[in-house]
Amino acid sequence: MKPDLNYYKMLTSKVMPVSQAGSYYTRNFYQSEQTRWWGKGAKNLGLSGEIENRKVFKNLCNGLSPDGNCKLGSKTGRKRKRAGLDCTFSAPKSISLTALVGGDKRIIEAHRKAVEEALSLIQDECVRTRVWKSSKQQRVKTGNLVVAQFEHTESRELEPHLHCHCLIMNLTQADNGKWYALSTEEIHKNKKTLGAIYQWHLAYQLHKLGYEIESREHGQFEIRNYNRGEIMEFSTRRKQILEMAGNNASWRGREKAFMITRRPKEFKSIGELLDKWREKAEAMGMKIPTPVSEIGKNLQYEKVQNREVEWEL
């Protein structure tokens, strides 16, 4: 069986060049709580809360301290190629519809919690750098990240798409107090596991809110009582990718189609988009599901909490 496209879109990652990072993330207008500094490394640099200062953000992308006065790592300026790794966590379409069209803002908070659970595992299990010890370069575990989170609510086709860009900066601090470039090999190798962990935590949070969910293939899930036609009506990007790659395409083929079919971003106010989405849903006769009961913890969530997952380290 060929893998479902949605399975791999729970978490996508790409290297973000310094030349693009400064404008890619900061040209949007972000509302309160849509941006956040996260990670032990960020805390060590005195960064917390919303990302309000663009200069601070650009300094970190360039391998400098927040005030720009100190170098963090050996490469800065033109020598520095990578600002970091963009890890994007995307909610299933039914979750985006319920949160945005249905207006249940608690789901947005549930999505944020699930993202940070996955980031915590990356920070605890996957963070490495290379340092010189005994005249040899060695890979060591550091356990700290500097992450800039940017939350978006729409796709490039301006449809409901709750997702969070987490720019994991190309910086981490070793035990000796010095800052080094980040090795991202473990993140890439464990991308499917990390995406699944995000999904598990999101499902648990929705259970707590009282939503009924139903499983899909390859670890996916949706909120119950949406039909496939309703989901597909708000899934133009998925249709574009499948039309180019074909239903039986490999994961790599679909990833390639994903990049080829991307169009330039168009920016509209969230208020304008919400009105458009709700009008479309009403015209379709779509009924947004509502919570039915309070549901406690489940065994699957407990298993994830205990970190009983397979890592490729």
Coordinates of C-alpha atoms in Angstrom, one line a residue:
M1 CA 0.0 0.0 0.0
K2 CA 1.3 3.4 -0.9
P3 CA 1.6 5.9 2.0
D4 CA -1.2 8.4 2.6
L5 CA 0.0 11.9 1.8
N6 CA -1.5 13.2 5.0
Y7 CA 0.6 10.9 7.1
Y8 CA 3.8 12.6 6.0
K9 CA 2.3 16.1 6.2
M10 CA 1.9 15.9 10.0
L11 CA 5.5 17.1 10.1
T12 CA 7.5 18.5 7.3
S13 CA 11.0 19.9 7.5
K14 CA 13.3 22.0 5.3
V15 CA 16.6 23.8 5.8
M16 CA 16.0 27.6 6.0
P17 CA 18.8 29.7 4.5
V18 CA 19.9 32.8 6.3
S19 CA 19.2 34.8 3.1
Q20 CA 15.5 33.9 3.3
A21 CA 14.7 33.6 7.0
G22 CA 14.6 37.3 7.8
S23 CA 11.8 38.1 5.4
Y24 CA 10.0 34.7 5.2
Y25 CA 8.8 34.8 8.8
T26 CA 8.6 38.4 9.6
R27 CA 6.7 39.8 6.6
N28 CA 3.4 38.5 8.0
F29 CA 1.2 40.4 10.4
Y30 CA 0.9 38.2 13.5
Q31 CA -1.8 38.6 16.1
S32 CA -1.2 38.2 19.8
E33 CA 0.1 34.7 20.8
Q34 CA 0.8 33.6 17.2
T35 CA 4.6 33.9 17.7
R36 CA 6.6 32.5 20.6
W37 CA 10.2 31.9 21.7
W38 CA 10.7 28.4 22.9
G39 CA 13.4 26.1 24.3
K40 CA 16.1 25.9 27.0
G41 CA 18.6 27.5 24.7
A42 CA 16.2 30.5 24.2
K43 CA 15.8 30.8 27.9
N44 CA 19.6 30.8 28.3
L45 CA 19.7 33.8 25.9
G46 CA 17.0 35.6 27.8
L47 CA 14.3 35.0 25.2
S48 CA 10.7 34.3 26.1
G49 CA 7.2 35.2 25.1
E50 CA 6.2 36.7 21.8
I51 CA 8.7 37.4 19.0
E52 CA 8.3 41.2 18.9
N53 CA 11.7 42.4 17.9
R54 CA 12.6 41.6 14.3
K55 CA 16.2 42.7 14.8
V56 CA 16.6 40.1 17.6
F57 CA 15.2 37.4 15.4
K58 CA 17.5 38.3 12.5
N59 CA 20.5 38.4 14.8
L60 CA 19.8 34.8 15.9
C61 CA 19.4 33.7 12.3
N62 CA 22.9 35.2 11.6
G63 CA 24.5 33.4 14.5
L64 CA 24.7 36.4 16.8
S65 CA 23.5 37.1 20.3
P66 CA 20.1 38.8 20.6
D67 CA 21.7 42.3 20.9
G68 CA 24.0 41.5 18.0
N69 CA 27.2 42.2 19.9
C70 CA 28.5 38.6 20.3
K71 CA 29.1 35.7 17.9
L72 CA 27.4 32.5 18.8
G73 CA 29.4 29.8 17.0
S74 CA 32.1 30.0 14.5
K75 CA 30.2 31.1 11.4
T76 CA 28.5 34.4 11.0
G77 CA 27.8 36.9 8.2
R78 CA 28.4 35.7 4.7
K79 CA 30.0 32.4 5.9
R80 CA 26.8 31.4 7.6
K81 CA 24.4 29.5 5.2
R82 CA 21.8 28.0 7.5
A83 CA 19.5 30.0 9.8
G84 CA 18.0 26.7 11.0
L85 CA 15.6 23.9 10.3
D86 CA 11.9 24.8 9.7
C87 CA 9.8 22.0 11.3
T88 CA 6.2 22.6 10.4
F89 CA 3.4 20.8 12.3
S90 CA 0.1 20.7 10.6
A91 CA -3.3 19.8 12.1
P92 CA -5.6 17.4 10.2
K93 CA -8.2 19.3 8.1
S94 CA -11.2 18.5 10.3
I95 CA -9.3 20.0 13.3
S96 CA -8.6 23.2 11.3
L97 CA -12.2 23.4 10.2
T98 CA -13.6 22.9 13.8
A99 CA -11.1 25.4 15.3
L100 CA -11.4 28.1 12.7
V101 CA -14.7 27.8 10.9
G102 CA -16.4 26.4 14.1
G103 CA -14.7 29.0 16.3
D104 CA -13.5 26.7 19.1
K105 CA -10.4 28.5 20.1
R106 CA -9.6 25.8 22.7
I107 CA -8.5 23.6 19.8
I108 CA -5.8 26.2 18.8
E109 CA -4.4 25.9 22.3
A110 CA -4.6 22.1 22.0
H111 CA -2.6 22.3 18.8
R112 CA 0.0 24.5 20.5
K113 CA 0.4 22.0 23.4
A114 CA 0.8 19.1 21.0
V115 CA 3.5 21.0 19.0
E116 CA 5.5 21.7 22.2
E117 CA 5.2 18.1 23.3
A118 CA 6.9 17.1 20.0
L119 CA 9.5 19.9 20.4
S120 CA 10.3 18.7 23.9
L121 CA 11.1 15.3 22.6
I122 CA 13.3 16.8 19.9
Q123 CA 15.1 18.8 22.5
D124 CA 15.5 15.8 24.9
E125 CA 16.4 13.1 22.4
C126 CA 17.6 14.6 19.0
V127 CA 19.8 17.6 19.7
R128 CA 23.5 17.1 18.8
T129 CA 26.5 19.2 17.9
R130 CA 30.2 18.6 17.1
V131 CA 32.9 19.6 19.5
W132 CA 36.6 19.0 19.7
K133 CA 37.7 16.7 22.5
S134 CA 41.1 15.1 22.9
S135 CA 42.1 16.4 19.4
K136 CA 39.1 14.7 17.9
Q137 CA 35.8 16.0 16.7
Q138 CA 33.0 14.3 18.5
R139 CA 29.2 14.5 18.3
V140 CA 27.7 15.3 21.7
K141 CA 24.2 15.6 23.0
T142 CA 23.3 19.1 24.3
G143 CA 19.6 19.0 25.2
N144 CA 18.8 22.6 24.4
L145 CA 17.2 24.4 21.5
V146 CA 16.4 27.9 20.4
V147 CA 13.1 27.8 18.6
A148 CA 11.1 30.6 17.0
Q149 CA 7.4 29.6 16.5
F150 CA 5.2 31.2 13.9
E151 CA 1.6 30.1 13.9
H152 CA -0.5 30.3 10.6
T153 CA -4.2 29.6 10.0
E154 CA -4.4 29.4 6.2
S155 CA -2.8 27.4 3.3
R156 CA -1.3 29.0 0.2
E157 CA -4.8 28.5 -1.4
L158 CA -6.2 30.6 1.5
E159 CA -8.1 27.6 3.0
P160 CA -8.3 26.7 6.7
H161 CA -5.0 25.1 7.6
L162 CA -3.9 25.4 11.2
H163 CA -0.1 24.9 11.3
C164 CA 3.0 26.1 13.1
H165 CA 6.4 26.8 11.6
C166 CA 9.0 26.1 14.2
L167 CA 12.3 27.5 13.1
I168 CA 14.9 25.5 15.1
M169 CA 17.8 27.8 15.0
N170 CA 21.2 26.6 13.9
L171 CA 22.5 27.1 17.5
T172 CA 22.9 25.0 20.6
Q173 CA 24.9 25.4 23.8
A174 CA 27.4 22.7 24.9
D175 CA 28.3 21.8 28.5
N176 CA 31.3 24.1 28.2
G177 CA 29.0 27.1 27.8
K178 CA 30.0 27.7 24.2
W179 CA 27.5 27.8 21.3
Y180 CA 27.9 25.6 18.3
A181 CA 26.0 24.8 15.0
L182 CA 23.2 22.3 15.4
S183 CA 23.3 18.8 13.9
T184 CA 19.9 17.9 12.6
E185 CA 20.5 14.3 11.5
E186 CA 18.5 12.8 14.3
I187 CA 15.5 15.1 13.6
H188 CA 15.4 14.0 9.9
K189 CA 15.7 10.3 10.7
N190 CA 12.9 10.5 13.3
K191 CA 10.6 12.8 11.4
K192 CA 7.7 10.2 11.0
T193 CA 7.9 9.3 14.7
L194 CA 7.9 13.0 15.7
G195 CA 4.9 13.7 13.5
A196 CA 3.1 10.8 15.0
I197 CA 3.8 12.0 18.5
Y198 CA 2.4 15.4 17.6
Q199 CA -0.8 13.6 16.4
W200 CA -1.1 11.5 19.5
H201 CA -0.9 14.5 21.8
L202 CA -3.3 16.4 19.6
A203 CA -5.8 13.5 19.7
Y204 CA -5.5 13.4 23.5
Q205 CA -6.2 17.1 23.9
L206 CA -9.3 16.8 21.7
H207 CA -10.4 13.8 23.9
K208 CA -10.1 16.1 26.9
L209 CA -12.3 18.7 25.2
G210 CA -14.9 16.1 24.5
Y211 CA -14.6 15.6 20.8
E212 CA -15.2 12.3 19.2
I213 CA -12.4 11.3 16.9
E214 CA -12.0 8.4 14.4
S215 CA -8.8 6.8 13.2
R216 CA -7.5 6.9 9.6
E217 CA -4.7 4.9 8.0
H218 CA -1.1 5.4 8.9
G219 CA -1.7 7.0 12.3
Q220 CA -4.0 9.8 11.1
F221 CA -7.2 10.8 12.7
E222 CA -10.1 13.2 12.1
I223 CA -12.9 14.6 14.2
R224 CA -16.0 12.5 13.7
N225 CA -19.0 13.5 11.6
Y226 CA -17.3 15.2 8.7
N227 CA -17.7 13.4 5.4
R228 CA -14.9 13.0 2.9
G229 CA -16.5 15.4 0.4
E230 CA -16.5 18.2 3.0
I231 CA -12.9 17.6 3.8
M232 CA -11.9 17.6 0.2
E233 CA -13.8 20.8 -0.6
F234 CA -11.3 22.6 1.7
S235 CA -8.3 20.7 0.6
T236 CA -7.2 22.3 -2.7
R237 CA -3.5 21.8 -1.9
R238 CA -3.9 18.1 -1.5
K239 CA -5.8 17.8 -4.7
Q240 CA -3.1 19.8 -6.6
I241 CA -0.3 17.5 -5.3
L242 CA -2.2 14.3 -6.1
E243 CA -3.1 15.6 -9.6
M244 CA 0.6 16.2 -10.3
A245 CA 2.1 13.2 -8.6
G246 CA -0.7 10.6 -9.1
N247 CA -2.5 8.5 -6.5
N248 CA 0.2 5.8 -6.5
A249 CA 3.2 8.1 -6.2
S250 CA 5.9 7.5 -3.7
W251 CA 6.5 9.7 -0.7
R252 CA 9.5 11.3 -2.4
G253 CA 7.4 11.9 -5.6
R254 CA 4.7 13.6 -3.6
E255 CA 7.2 15.7 -1.7
K256 CA 8.5 16.9 -5.1
A257 CA 5.0 17.7 -6.3
F258 CA 4.4 19.6 -3.1
M259 CA 7.3 21.9 -3.8
I260 CA 6.5 22.3 -7.5
T261 CA 2.8 23.2 -7.0
R262 CA 3.5 25.8 -4.3
R263 CA 2.4 29.3 -5.4
P264 CA 3.5 32.6 -3.9
K265 CA 1.8 33.4 -0.7
E266 CA -1.1 35.8 -0.7
F267 CA -1.9 37.8 2.5
K268 CA -5.4 38.5 3.6
S269 CA -6.7 39.4 7.1
I270 CA -8.0 36.6 9.2
G271 CA -11.3 38.3 9.6
E272 CA -11.8 38.4 5.8
L273 CA -10.8 34.7 5.5
L274 CA -13.1 33.6 8.3
D275 CA -16.1 35.3 6.7
K276 CA -15.3 33.6 3.4
W277 CA -14.8 30.1 5.0
R278 CA -18.0 30.3 7.0
E279 CA -20.0 31.5 4.0
K280 CA -18.7 28.5 2.0
A281 CA -19.5 26.0 4.8
E282 CA -23.0 27.4 5.2
A283 CA -23.6 27.2 1.4
M284 CA -22.5 23.5 1.6
G285 CA -24.8 22.8 4.5
M286 CA -21.8 21.7 6.6
K287 CA -22.5 21.2 10.3
I288 CA -19.5 21.7 12.5
P289 CA -19.2 18.9 15.1
T290 CA -19.4 20.0 18.7
P291 CA -18.0 18.3 21.9
V292 CA -20.1 15.5 23.2
S293 CA -18.5 14.5 26.5
E294 CA -15.4 14.8 28.7
I295 CA -13.1 11.9 28.0
G296 CA -10.1 11.0 30.3
K297 CA -6.6 9.8 29.4
N298 CA -6.2 6.8 27.2
L299 CA -3.5 4.2 27.1
Q300 CA -2.0 5.4 23.8
Y301 CA -1.4 8.8 25.4
E302 CA 0.2 7.3 28.5
K303 CA 2.5 5.3 26.3
V304 CA 3.7 8.4 24.5
Q305 CA 4.1 10.2 27.8
N306 CA 6.4 7.4 29.0
R307 CA 8.6 8.0 25.9
E308 CA 8.2 4.3 24.9
V309 CA 8.8 5.0 21.2
E310 CA 11.4 3.8 18.8
W311 CA 14.2 6.3 18.0
E312 CA 16.8 6.1 15.2
L313 CA 19.7 7.5 17.0

